[in-house]
Amino acid sequence: MVNVSSLDLITLRIFVLAAYTRSLTQTSEHVFMTLSAVSKRINELEKLIGQRLFERRPQGLQLTAAGESILIQAKSVVASVDVLTQQINTYVIGIKENIRIWANTSSIIQFLPKDLFAFQSLHPDVNILLEERLSVEIIKALNHGEIDVGIFSGNIDARGLEKKTYRIDQLVIVAPPSFMPDLGNECQFSQIVDHCFVGLNNGSAILNIIKDAAISQGKSLNIPFHAASFDAALSLIEAGLGVSVLPRSAVIKIAKEKALRIIKLQDNWSFRQLWIAWKNGNALNAGASALIKHLTLSR
């Protein structure tokens, strides 16, 4: 069994970097160490866990199965230490409060950056630590006390949380220019439900919405393509691979640049509520309370 005290943070960083660069030479340059020193640290880590982490090949380093598995946790450890370091540094330079906030993609693209900029202009002594996450991840983190504030869409089970309305966004159909020319600028979801869809990744609130809408009509969506971002979804649509349902304000500019069609949905669920939430019963610090008040009054 590996003794946790034997694990070295610098070595973990070197391992993560080597997995990214696939080169010990490049890794040594990034960490300002000699090639032999970097190689020695990798060898010592492999010896410690009793497994080869890399296959040394002419085209570069190749992670082994053990390396792939350990990389996931090593990246998480390194990222957590980086966040801790950032938080400590903010206290060192005199910032009094940190607010940990996770928000879904829709809120970040459409509304949140300007609102946060305005808030920090009024509260320079508060430090905001923002991450983009899926709505289901945000709710889980709130319930586990990992974050102070979360922003997510309204179709997710949020029991155990206190919440207020942040914004309303509108979901629309985005389609290739040649898609159903007789359809017009508005339609019911039932009119397109049988078409091929470009969906967001599993866990996405929007994906769950359109799946539920199809089920309510006794249908099952055909979603052969999934994208991790709105930009990726728009590129797939532009290529003619399907249609998608996306937030209008988040995609309208790029959709117009790509000459894609924006079709308004007449279904009530197309108007989606975004919530700002925190754990029920949690005593929020003054900064978090001020942020919630600011965001709920900013719409």
Coordinates of C-alpha atoms in Angstrom, one line a residue:
M1 CA 0.0 0.0 0.0
V2 CA 1.3 3.5 -0.9
N3 CA 2.0 5.8 2.0
V4 CA 0.3 9.2 1.2
S5 CA 3.2 11.0 2.8
S6 CA 5.4 9.6 0.0
L7 CA 3.5 11.4 -2.7
D8 CA 5.2 14.6 -3.8
L9 CA 3.2 17.5 -5.2
I10 CA 6.0 18.6 -7.5
T11 CA 6.3 15.1 -8.9
L12 CA 2.5 15.0 -9.5
R13 CA 2.7 18.3 -11.4
I14 CA 5.5 16.9 -13.5
F15 CA 3.5 13.7 -14.2
V16 CA 0.4 15.8 -15.3
L17 CA 2.6 18.0 -17.5
A18 CA 4.4 15.1 -19.1
A19 CA 1.0 13.5 -19.9
Y20 CA 0.0 16.8 -21.6
T21 CA 3.2 17.4 -23.5
R22 CA 4.1 13.8 -24.2
S23 CA 7.7 14.9 -23.9
L24 CA 10.1 14.8 -21.0
T25 CA 12.2 17.4 -22.7
Q26 CA 9.4 19.9 -23.0
T27 CA 8.3 19.1 -19.4
S28 CA 11.8 19.8 -18.1
E29 CA 11.7 23.2 -19.9
H30 CA 8.4 24.1 -18.4
V31 CA 9.4 23.3 -14.8
F32 CA 13.0 24.6 -15.2
M33 CA 14.6 21.3 -14.2
T34 CA 17.1 19.1 -16.0
L35 CA 15.9 16.3 -18.2
S36 CA 17.5 13.8 -15.9
A37 CA 15.8 15.2 -12.8
V38 CA 12.4 15.1 -14.5
S39 CA 13.0 11.5 -15.6
K40 CA 14.1 10.5 -12.1
R41 CA 10.9 11.9 -10.6
I42 CA 8.7 10.0 -13.1
N43 CA 10.7 6.8 -12.4
E44 CA 10.4 7.3 -8.6
L45 CA 6.6 7.7 -9.0
E46 CA 6.4 4.6 -11.1
K47 CA 8.4 2.7 -8.5
L48 CA 6.3 4.0 -5.7
I49 CA 3.0 2.8 -7.2
G50 CA 4.6 -0.3 -8.8
Q51 CA 3.2 0.4 -12.2
R52 CA 4.5 1.9 -15.5
L53 CA 2.8 5.2 -16.2
F54 CA 4.2 5.8 -19.6
E55 CA 5.4 3.8 -22.6
R56 CA 8.4 5.5 -24.1
R57 CA 7.9 5.5 -27.9
P58 CA 9.7 7.3 -30.8
Q59 CA 6.7 9.6 -31.3
G60 CA 6.6 10.5 -27.6
L61 CA 5.3 9.4 -24.3
Q62 CA 2.1 7.3 -24.3
L63 CA 0.1 6.8 -21.1
T64 CA -0.4 3.2 -19.9
A65 CA -3.8 2.1 -18.6
A66 CA -2.5 2.8 -15.0
G67 CA -1.2 6.2 -16.1
E68 CA -4.7 7.1 -17.6
S69 CA -6.4 6.1 -14.3
I70 CA -3.9 8.0 -12.1
L71 CA -3.9 11.1 -14.3
I72 CA -7.5 11.8 -13.5
Q73 CA -6.9 12.0 -9.8
A74 CA -3.5 13.7 -10.1
K75 CA -5.1 16.5 -12.1
S76 CA -7.8 16.9 -9.5
V77 CA -5.2 17.1 -6.7
V78 CA -3.1 19.6 -8.5
A79 CA -6.2 21.7 -9.4
S80 CA -7.3 21.7 -5.7
V81 CA -3.9 22.8 -4.5
D82 CA -4.0 25.6 -7.0
V83 CA -7.4 26.8 -5.8
L84 CA -6.1 26.6 -2.2
T85 CA -3.0 28.6 -3.1
Q86 CA -5.1 31.2 -4.8
Q87 CA -7.4 31.5 -1.7
I88 CA -4.4 31.8 0.6
N89 CA -2.8 34.5 -1.6
T90 CA -6.0 36.6 -1.5
Y91 CA -5.9 36.6 2.3
V92 CA -2.2 37.5 2.2
I93 CA -2.8 40.6 0.0
G94 CA -5.7 41.7 2.2
I95 CA -8.9 40.4 0.5
K96 CA -11.3 39.6 3.3
E97 CA -13.9 37.3 1.7
N98 CA -14.0 34.6 -1.0
I99 CA -17.2 33.6 -2.7
R100 CA -17.2 30.2 -4.4
I101 CA -19.7 30.3 -7.3
W102 CA -20.5 27.7 -9.9
A103 CA -22.7 28.7 -12.9
N104 CA -24.1 26.9 -15.9
T105 CA -23.0 27.8 -19.4
S106 CA -26.1 29.7 -20.4
S107 CA -25.8 32.2 -17.5
I108 CA -22.1 32.8 -18.1
I109 CA -22.5 33.4 -21.8
Q110 CA -25.6 35.6 -21.6
F111 CA -25.6 37.5 -18.3
L112 CA -23.1 36.8 -15.6
P113 CA -19.8 38.4 -16.6
K114 CA -21.3 42.0 -16.8
D115 CA -23.1 41.4 -13.5
L116 CA -20.0 40.2 -11.7
F117 CA -17.9 43.1 -13.1
A118 CA -20.5 45.6 -11.7
F119 CA -20.5 43.8 -8.4
Q120 CA -16.7 43.7 -8.0
S121 CA -16.6 47.4 -8.9
L122 CA -18.8 48.0 -5.8
H123 CA -17.1 45.4 -3.6
P124 CA -13.4 45.3 -4.4
D125 CA -12.6 43.6 -1.1
V126 CA -14.6 40.5 -2.1
N127 CA -12.9 37.8 -4.3
I128 CA -15.1 35.7 -6.6
L129 CA -14.0 32.2 -7.6
L130 CA -16.1 31.3 -10.5
E131 CA -16.3 27.9 -12.4
E132 CA -18.6 26.8 -15.3
R133 CA -20.4 23.6 -14.5
L134 CA -23.5 21.6 -15.4
S135 CA -26.6 22.4 -13.4
V136 CA -26.7 18.9 -11.8
E137 CA -23.1 19.4 -10.7
I138 CA -23.9 22.8 -9.2
I139 CA -26.8 21.4 -7.1
K140 CA -24.7 18.6 -5.8
A141 CA -21.9 20.9 -4.9
L142 CA -24.3 23.3 -3.1
N143 CA -25.8 20.4 -1.1
H144 CA -22.3 19.1 -0.1
G145 CA -21.2 22.6 0.9
E146 CA -18.4 22.8 -1.7
I147 CA -19.6 26.2 -3.0
D148 CA -21.4 29.2 -1.6
V149 CA -23.6 30.2 -4.5
G150 CA -24.9 28.4 -7.6
I151 CA -26.7 29.5 -10.8
F152 CA -28.6 26.9 -12.7
S153 CA -31.7 26.4 -14.9
G154 CA -35.1 25.8 -13.5
N155 CA -36.0 22.3 -14.6
I156 CA -33.7 20.6 -12.0
D157 CA -34.6 19.1 -8.6
A158 CA -33.3 21.6 -6.1
R159 CA -34.7 20.3 -2.8
G160 CA -32.7 21.4 0.2
L161 CA -31.7 24.7 -1.5
E162 CA -33.0 28.3 -1.1
K163 CA -33.3 30.1 -4.4
K164 CA -34.3 33.3 -6.1
T165 CA -34.9 34.1 -9.8
Y166 CA -31.8 35.4 -11.5
R167 CA -32.8 35.7 -15.2
I168 CA -35.2 34.3 -17.8
D169 CA -33.7 33.0 -21.1
Q170 CA -35.4 31.9 -24.2
L171 CA -34.7 28.6 -26.0
V172 CA -34.9 28.6 -29.8
I173 CA -34.4 26.1 -32.6
V174 CA -31.1 26.6 -34.5
A175 CA -31.1 25.0 -37.9
P176 CA -29.2 25.0 -41.2
P177 CA -30.4 27.6 -43.8
S178 CA -32.2 24.9 -45.9
F179 CA -34.1 23.4 -43.0
M180 CA -37.9 23.1 -43.7
P181 CA -38.2 26.3 -45.7
D182 CA -42.0 26.4 -45.3
L183 CA -41.8 26.2 -41.5
G184 CA -41.6 30.0 -40.9
N185 CA -40.0 31.9 -38.0
E186 CA -42.0 30.2 -35.3
C187 CA -43.2 26.6 -34.6
Q188 CA -44.2 24.1 -32.1
F189 CA -41.6 21.6 -30.9
S190 CA -43.9 18.8 -32.2
Q191 CA -43.3 20.0 -35.7
I192 CA -39.5 19.2 -35.6
V193 CA -39.4 16.4 -33.0
D194 CA -38.8 13.7 -35.6
H195 CA -35.8 15.4 -37.1
C196 CA -32.1 14.6 -36.4
F197 CA -30.8 16.6 -33.4
V198 CA -27.4 17.9 -32.3
G199 CA -27.6 17.7 -28.5
L200 CA -25.4 19.0 -25.7
N201 CA -23.5 16.5 -23.6
N202 CA -25.3 14.2 -21.1
G203 CA -26.2 16.0 -17.9
S204 CA -27.0 19.2 -19.8
A205 CA -30.2 20.9 -18.5
I206 CA -31.2 21.8 -22.1
L207 CA -30.8 18.2 -23.3
N208 CA -33.0 17.0 -20.4
I209 CA -35.7 19.6 -21.4
I210 CA -36.0 18.5 -25.0
K211 CA -35.9 14.9 -24.1
D212 CA -38.8 15.5 -21.6
A213 CA -40.6 17.5 -24.3
A214 CA -40.3 14.6 -26.7
I215 CA -41.4 12.0 -24.1
S216 CA -44.5 14.1 -23.4
Q217 CA -45.5 13.6 -27.0
G218 CA -44.8 9.9 -27.0
K219 CA -41.6 10.4 -29.0
S220 CA -37.9 9.5 -28.6
L221 CA -35.4 12.0 -29.9
N222 CA -32.8 11.0 -32.6
I223 CA -29.6 12.6 -31.2
P224 CA -26.5 11.0 -32.9
F225 CA -24.3 14.1 -32.3
H226 CA -23.4 15.6 -28.9
A227 CA -21.4 18.7 -28.3
A228 CA -19.7 20.0 -25.1
S229 CA -20.2 23.7 -26.0
F230 CA -22.6 25.9 -27.9
D231 CA -19.9 26.8 -30.4
A232 CA -19.3 23.1 -31.2
A233 CA -23.1 22.5 -31.6
L234 CA -23.3 25.4 -34.0
S235 CA -20.5 24.0 -36.1
L236 CA -22.3 20.7 -36.3
I237 CA -25.5 22.4 -37.3
E238 CA -23.6 24.5 -39.9
A239 CA -22.3 21.3 -41.5
G240 CA -25.9 20.1 -41.9
L241 CA -25.8 17.3 -39.3
G242 CA -29.0 18.3 -37.5
V243 CA -30.9 21.0 -35.6
S244 CA -30.6 22.0 -32.0
V245 CA -32.4 23.8 -29.2
L246 CA -30.2 26.5 -27.6
P247 CA -30.5 29.8 -25.7
R248 CA -31.2 32.6 -28.1
S249 CA -29.0 35.3 -26.5
A250 CA -26.1 32.9 -26.2
V251 CA -25.9 31.9 -29.8
I252 CA -27.7 34.6 -31.9
K253 CA -24.5 36.5 -32.9
I254 CA -22.5 33.4 -34.0
A255 CA -25.6 31.8 -35.6
K256 CA -26.1 34.9 -37.8
E257 CA -22.4 34.9 -38.8
K258 CA -22.8 31.3 -39.9
A259 CA -26.1 32.2 -41.7
L260 CA -28.0 29.7 -39.6
R261 CA -31.8 29.9 -39.0
I262 CA -33.2 30.9 -35.7
I263 CA -36.8 29.6 -35.2
K264 CA -38.8 30.7 -32.2
L265 CA -40.4 27.9 -30.2
Q266 CA -44.1 28.5 -29.2
D267 CA -44.0 26.0 -26.4
N268 CA -44.2 27.4 -22.9
W269 CA -41.1 25.5 -21.7
S270 CA -39.0 27.5 -24.2
F271 CA -38.9 30.3 -21.6
R272 CA -36.5 29.0 -19.0
Q273 CA -35.9 30.3 -15.5
L274 CA -32.4 30.7 -14.3
W275 CA -32.0 30.4 -10.5
I276 CA -29.4 31.7 -8.0
A277 CA -29.3 29.4 -5.1
W278 CA -27.5 28.5 -1.8
K279 CA -27.9 25.7 0.7
N280 CA -30.9 25.9 3.0
G281 CA -29.8 26.9 6.5
N282 CA -26.3 27.9 5.5
A283 CA -25.1 31.1 7.1
L284 CA -23.8 33.1 4.2
N285 CA -20.9 35.6 4.7
A286 CA -21.6 39.2 4.0
G287 CA -20.0 39.1 0.6
A288 CA -22.2 36.2 -0.6
S289 CA -25.3 37.8 0.7
A290 CA -24.4 41.1 -1.1
L291 CA -23.7 39.1 -4.3
I292 CA -27.1 37.4 -4.2
K293 CA -28.9 40.7 -3.6
H294 CA -27.0 42.3 -6.5
L295 CA -27.7 39.5 -9.0
T296 CA -31.4 39.3 -8.2
L297 CA -31.8 43.0 -8.6
S298 CA -29.7 43.2 -11.8
R299 CA -32.3 41.9 -14.2

